[in-house]
XYZ file of C-alpha atoms in Angstrom:
402
model
C -38.711 -17.691 4.717
C -35.243 -16.454 4.816
C -34.207 -18.607 1.857
C -37.323 -17.241 -0.203
C -36.057 -13.825 0.799
C -32.559 -14.400 -0.453
C -33.818 -16.067 -3.668
C -36.310 -13.075 -4.398
C -33.235 -10.501 -3.817
C -30.853 -12.270 -6.115
C -33.524 -12.572 -8.973
C -34.353 -8.806 -8.578
C -30.606 -8.048 -8.922
C -30.546 -10.173 -12.017
C -33.594 -8.737 -13.598
C -32.354 -5.250 -13.082
C -28.898 -6.167 -14.342
C -30.224 -6.506 -17.791
C -30.141 -2.659 -17.987
C -26.404 -2.060 -17.786
C -26.355 1.608 -16.432
C -29.144 0.638 -14.078
C -26.863 -2.262 -12.546
C -24.140 0.211 -12.019
C -26.405 2.520 -9.967
C -27.697 -0.331 -7.865
C -23.959 -1.533 -7.047
C -22.976 2.029 -6.329
C -25.574 2.644 -3.615
C -26.004 -0.941 -2.409
C -22.482 -2.555 -2.176
C -20.585 0.621 -1.244
C -20.451 2.759 1.833
C -17.797 5.720 1.683
C -17.163 7.071 4.982
C -16.676 10.921 5.908
C -13.156 12.012 4.840
C -10.711 12.107 7.603
C -7.445 13.061 5.910
C -5.733 15.776 3.840
C -3.295 15.675 0.971
C -1.165 18.645 0.187
C 1.734 19.418 -2.210
C 4.876 18.770 -0.394
C 6.687 21.645 -1.795
C 3.950 24.089 -0.860
C 4.077 22.524 2.755
C 7.783 23.196 3.070
C 7.242 26.908 1.906
C 4.592 27.409 4.509
C 6.837 26.095 7.279
C 9.823 28.237 6.177
C 8.435 31.498 4.758
C 7.044 34.558 6.900
C 3.407 35.104 6.864
C 3.602 37.833 4.255
C 5.769 35.680 1.966
C 3.327 32.889 2.536
C 0.239 34.835 1.268
C 2.180 35.864 -1.669
C 3.439 32.555 -2.521
C -0.312 30.836 -2.074
C -1.458 33.531 -4.802
C 1.348 32.749 -7.285
C 1.574 28.982 -7.057
C -0.543 26.295 -8.622
C -3.377 24.583 -6.281
C -2.103 22.447 -3.691
C -3.325 19.092 -4.953
C -4.522 17.846 -8.242
C -7.619 16.458 -6.371
C -8.746 19.928 -5.466
C -8.925 20.957 -8.979
C -11.769 18.422 -10.063
C -15.275 19.252 -9.626
C -16.769 16.852 -7.181
C -19.802 14.826 -7.983
C -22.868 15.695 -5.986
C -22.764 12.212 -4.159
C -19.334 13.226 -2.675
C -20.231 16.421 -0.874
C -18.457 15.172 2.191
C -15.132 15.536 0.428
C -13.001 18.513 0.844
C -13.414 21.607 -1.369
C -11.279 24.874 -1.971
C -13.597 26.532 0.729
C -12.751 23.968 3.272
C -8.950 24.172 2.648
C -8.978 28.201 2.934
C -9.988 27.753 6.599
C -7.334 25.136 7.638
C -4.422 26.565 9.170
C -1.123 26.400 7.016
C 1.146 26.106 10.111
C 0.728 22.344 10.809
C 3.262 19.958 12.554
C 3.952 17.197 9.880
C 5.034 13.655 10.434
C 8.524 14.250 9.336
C 10.852 17.285 9.256
C 10.560 18.376 5.875
C 13.347 20.645 5.979
C 15.662 17.802 6.707
C 17.795 16.816 3.424
C 18.454 13.401 4.904
C 14.471 12.706 4.967
C 13.980 14.005 1.404
C 16.856 11.419 0.316
C 15.044 8.740 2.017
C 11.808 9.092 0.077
C 11.347 6.697 -2.841
C 10.325 9.266 -5.592
C 8.631 7.978 -8.952
C 10.494 8.259 -12.191
C 8.013 10.838 -13.509
C 8.079 13.376 -10.613
C 6.288 15.992 -12.681
C 3.318 13.581 -13.297
C 3.450 12.299 -9.690
C 4.478 14.937 -7.389
C 5.045 13.785 -3.761
C 2.324 14.944 -1.575
C 1.955 15.280 2.159
C -0.477 13.090 4.206
C -2.401 14.571 7.213
C -5.357 13.841 9.249
C -8.268 16.456 9.703
C -10.818 16.675 12.472
C -14.651 16.765 12.059
C -14.120 20.597 12.225
C -11.858 20.225 9.267
C -8.854 21.533 11.297
C -5.495 19.869 10.688
C -4.304 17.369 13.224
C -0.767 16.470 14.055
C 0.313 12.975 13.369
C 2.547 10.892 15.932
C 6.053 11.011 14.805
C 7.215 8.096 17.027
C 7.699 5.583 14.381
C 9.864 8.012 12.275
C 8.503 6.373 8.877
C 8.917 8.256 5.574
C 5.377 8.788 4.197
C 4.196 10.228 1.082
C 1.021 10.429 -0.938
C 0.674 10.188 -4.699
C -2.593 11.028 -6.933
C -2.890 8.385 -9.741
C -5.278 8.482 -12.451
C -7.174 5.346 -13.357
C -8.421 4.129 -16.627
C -11.915 5.490 -15.876
C -10.313 9.044 -15.414
C -10.876 9.241 -11.727
C -8.053 10.682 -9.631
C -7.146 8.100 -6.761
C -5.414 9.208 -3.557
C -2.841 6.937 -2.025
C -0.580 6.582 0.870
C 2.880 5.119 0.680
C 4.489 4.235 3.960
C 8.316 3.144 3.488
C 10.441 0.745 5.424
C 14.076 1.495 4.190
C 15.552 -2.024 4.401
C 12.860 -3.976 2.795
C 12.387 -4.830 -0.997
C 8.782 -6.245 -0.690
C 5.732 -4.022 -0.517
C 2.065 -4.806 0.439
C -0.327 -3.372 -1.935
C -3.403 -3.079 0.584
C -7.103 -2.831 -0.457
C -9.170 -1.755 2.471
C -12.492 -2.871 3.404
C -15.882 -1.017 3.042
C -16.913 2.188 5.318
C -13.421 3.182 5.820
C -10.294 4.875 3.812
C -6.743 5.255 4.121
C -6.911 7.981 6.907
C -8.964 5.706 9.115
C -6.755 2.645 8.281
C -3.502 4.557 9.099
C -2.769 3.054 12.434
C -3.348 -0.385 10.938
C -0.768 0.396 8.253
C 1.804 1.706 10.559
C 1.398 -1.423 12.637
C 1.945 -3.703 9.538
C 4.863 -1.905 8.421
C 6.729 -1.811 11.961
C 5.979 -5.208 12.832
C 6.528 -7.046 9.487
C 9.366 -4.447 8.558
C 8.005 -4.035 5.118
C 6.762 -1.152 2.552
C 3.179 -0.519 2.354
C 1.117 1.069 -0.368
C -2.573 1.653 -0.135
C -5.120 3.817 -2.161
C -8.893 4.991 -1.709
C -11.295 3.659 -4.154
C -13.247 5.946 -6.567
C -15.559 7.916 -4.326
C -13.822 7.129 -1.342
C -11.653 9.567 0.921
C -10.138 12.075 -1.435
C -10.482 10.055 -4.735
C -12.867 11.431 -7.171
C -15.765 9.525 -9.138
C -18.173 7.063 -8.190
C -17.656 3.670 -6.553
C -18.464 0.716 -8.718
C -17.135 -2.705 -9.040
C -15.578 -2.029 -12.436
C -13.995 1.375 -10.918
C -12.478 -0.575 -8.273
C -10.719 -2.974 -10.782
C -9.224 0.215 -12.486
C -8.213 1.805 -9.288
C -5.892 -1.272 -8.197
C -4.716 -1.560 -11.628
C -3.341 1.989 -11.689
C -1.770 1.364 -8.305
C -0.132 -1.819 -9.403
C 1.274 -0.152 -12.582
C 2.616 2.970 -10.426
C 4.414 0.383 -8.029
C 6.080 -1.292 -11.042
C 6.680 1.464 -13.466
C 7.219 4.481 -11.199
C 8.401 3.220 -7.798
C 10.438 0.409 -9.335
C 9.075 -2.464 -7.361
C 9.796 -6.056 -8.865
C 6.382 -7.823 -9.286
C 7.666 -10.867 -7.154
C 8.074 -8.326 -4.287
C 4.608 -7.073 -4.442
C 2.185 -8.756 -2.007
C -1.428 -8.059 -2.664
C -3.714 -7.774 0.484
C -7.284 -7.589 0.199
C -9.591 -7.040 3.205
C -13.389 -7.689 2.923
C -14.580 -6.077 -0.252
C -10.969 -5.239 -1.101
C -10.555 -8.989 -1.763
C -12.367 -8.381 -5.103
C -9.958 -6.038 -6.915
C -7.179 -7.780 -5.049
C -8.104 -11.327 -6.320
C -8.749 -10.008 -9.875
C -5.423 -8.306 -10.242
C -3.459 -11.224 -8.841
C -5.194 -13.423 -11.465
C -3.964 -11.375 -14.391
C -0.599 -9.919 -13.142
C 2.614 -11.355 -11.804
C 2.595 -10.930 -7.845
C 4.675 -12.134 -5.031
C 1.576 -13.369 -3.084
C -2.041 -12.738 -2.158
C -3.760 -12.391 1.127
C -7.585 -12.447 1.456
C -8.704 -11.266 4.845
C -12.336 -11.939 5.622
C -12.947 -11.875 1.866
C -15.815 -12.969 -0.227
C -16.293 -15.580 -2.787
C -18.628 -13.336 -4.717
C -21.088 -10.524 -4.174
C -24.131 -12.516 -4.409
C -22.798 -15.310 -2.314
C -22.772 -12.843 0.622
C -26.735 -13.099 0.221
C -26.834 -16.569 -0.732
C -23.837 -18.822 0.083
C -25.456 -21.698 -1.641
C -25.081 -20.276 -5.021
C -23.198 -22.911 -7.433
C -23.045 -21.164 -10.575
C -21.253 -17.661 -11.108
C -23.429 -15.212 -13.109
C -22.051 -12.621 -15.488
C -23.995 -9.930 -13.416
C -22.334 -10.940 -10.105
C -19.882 -8.762 -8.699
C -16.431 -9.588 -7.429
C -16.679 -13.291 -8.366
C -13.406 -14.289 -6.518
C -14.439 -17.802 -7.056
C -13.609 -17.337 -10.572
C -10.762 -15.142 -10.201
C -8.543 -17.149 -7.948
C -8.409 -20.177 -10.283
C -5.922 -18.089 -12.351
C -3.828 -17.145 -9.253
C -0.362 -18.853 -9.496
C 0.992 -16.910 -6.541
C 0.930 -18.392 -3.066
C -2.281 -17.434 -1.268
C -3.067 -16.928 2.462
C -6.584 -16.944 3.671
C -7.772 -15.642 7.237
C -11.342 -15.439 8.346
C -13.269 -15.309 11.445
C -15.273 -18.285 12.436
C -18.062 -15.874 13.857
C -18.009 -13.285 11.049
C -21.425 -12.076 10.824
C -21.015 -9.935 7.662
C -19.377 -12.539 5.389
C -19.879 -16.037 6.503
C -16.761 -18.217 7.142
C -17.921 -20.571 4.220
C -16.562 -17.926 1.864
C -12.918 -18.734 2.771
C -13.938 -22.330 2.548
C -15.144 -21.925 -0.984
C -12.082 -19.882 -1.906
C -9.702 -22.418 -0.517
C -11.221 -25.065 -2.508
C -10.316 -23.332 -5.830
C -6.909 -22.210 -4.875
C -3.980 -23.636 -6.744
C -1.119 -22.691 -4.448
C -2.690 -22.494 -0.883
C -0.161 -21.318 1.717
C -2.491 -21.681 4.689
C -6.216 -20.995 5.788
C -6.531 -19.532 9.234
C -10.084 -19.702 10.573
C -10.179 -17.767 13.793
C -12.487 -19.264 16.512
C -14.855 -16.594 17.740
C -13.215 -14.126 15.307
C -15.523 -11.426 13.870
C -15.252 -9.401 10.587
C -12.797 -6.870 11.615
C -11.180 -7.591 14.987
C -8.493 -10.387 14.025
C -5.610 -8.035 13.948
C -6.581 -6.556 17.123
C -7.802 -9.358 19.438
C -5.290 -11.965 17.981
C -2.603 -9.235 17.309
C 0.489 -11.342 18.194
C -0.438 -14.528 16.161
C -1.859 -12.296 13.326
C 1.646 -10.811 12.824
C 3.486 -13.930 13.373
C 1.533 -15.759 10.593
C 1.714 -12.544 8.296
C 5.479 -12.583 8.734
C 5.809 -16.190 7.786
C 3.617 -15.777 4.606
C 5.895 -12.884 3.537
C 9.005 -15.011 4.110
C 7.474 -17.865 2.119
C 6.700 -15.367 -0.690
C 10.332 -14.690 -1.158
C 10.982 -18.033 -2.278
C 7.828 -19.114 -4.047
C 7.510 -16.757 -6.877
C 5.815 -18.110 -10.194
C 5.494 -16.099 -13.412
C 2.280 -16.119 -15.422
C 1.268 -14.492 -18.592
C -0.498 -11.131 -18.248
C -4.247 -11.174 -18.950
C -6.094 -7.985 -20.045
C -8.759 -6.629 -17.579
C -12.153 -7.894 -18.654
C -15.492 -6.240 -17.413
C -17.332 -9.316 -17.395
C -16.363 -12.597 -15.727
C -16.658 -15.818 -17.782
C -19.387 -18.145 -16.576
C -18.279 -21.084 -14.866
C -20.012 -24.085 -13.161
C -18.447 -25.683 -10.281
C -19.147 -28.923 -9.216
C -20.790 -29.615 -5.729
C -18.483 -31.313 -3.256
C -18.411 -31.890 0.338
C -15.894 -29.554 2.161
C -13.432 -31.628 4.328
C -13.560 -29.796 7.547
C -10.567 -31.628 8.906
C -8.164 -29.668 6.475
C -9.331 -26.338 7.911
C -9.598 -27.000 11.442
C -10.576 -23.570 13.612
C -7.424 -23.329 15.907
C -5.180 -20.765 17.433
C -2.177 -23.053 17.102
C 1.014 -21.851 15.438
C 1.578 -22.993 11.778
């Protein structure tokens, strides 16, 4: 009965995908689930003024200056009513304790500013509570943190966060999972930066967090493309030092990017082999209407690939990691975590998680391979894969060190 249901569901999606606009609508509402926004981006120069000016000067400055963030200037679509508006901002107290001492000249010099600072002004990243009140961020790590607003090819404004570790030339470009945003992921990002001593850049998909637009598979590809170009062209990171990290649904844009651009490495954490294979893992042929066909993309990835997946993942079956491993050209390691779920590996197996991650990052420094850039294609090419028996002994579920 379950098999029949899966076949009916995939067949229905195929039928409705004939109408292109209808396919986008289905993908938007079925595949994506943006959470309530939990963070705020404010113009850094404006924040410095509010911390140093008197209340009277502060009010005068607010009436004369430009809006605090480019994100606030855009009319939000109806579906994104959970996002902040000018009315929300007006009730937030301007006197907030920020992550770093903004008046410090030494702190300002630490920030990696983009080449075009007029187009990409440095923004301040803060949390907000459910009552839309700003929340203080713990200052213990002492890491320089900035936010930048990027514009994707689709015209959406993409909110991002950049956490800098001063002594590292490598940077992780992190694509988070569904039902979360860069605010909810903040603690995880800080842990990665502190444990691995590496820079980290993450962004919110169209329609997530403070990013505008609607979430579709094509928009996500445009979003990560904008983030990658920003890292290379504006923040001046070498492609060989950019490590792509895709968690869950973030494995889609991450694998696609790594298949077309020069990158230092690719990490797929609880990733999927394709969208329809989440419903039916037995699909052998990738169809043009499938979303995030990573099984196709990963064939063209020349960078080293590290796969980690929970053996008891109930959302995306562990067979997806096995399928991806079969098609990987430069496989560094596959870590199948016994009893690991969809989102608990980095917490329940934290020590081993970071030890393996650090080893992969070290390996990427000596394993860089250049590739010819490929343009972003809206449709994946159809490719038929031969059926083969998966050799279980290659991917033993084990908690032993590599």
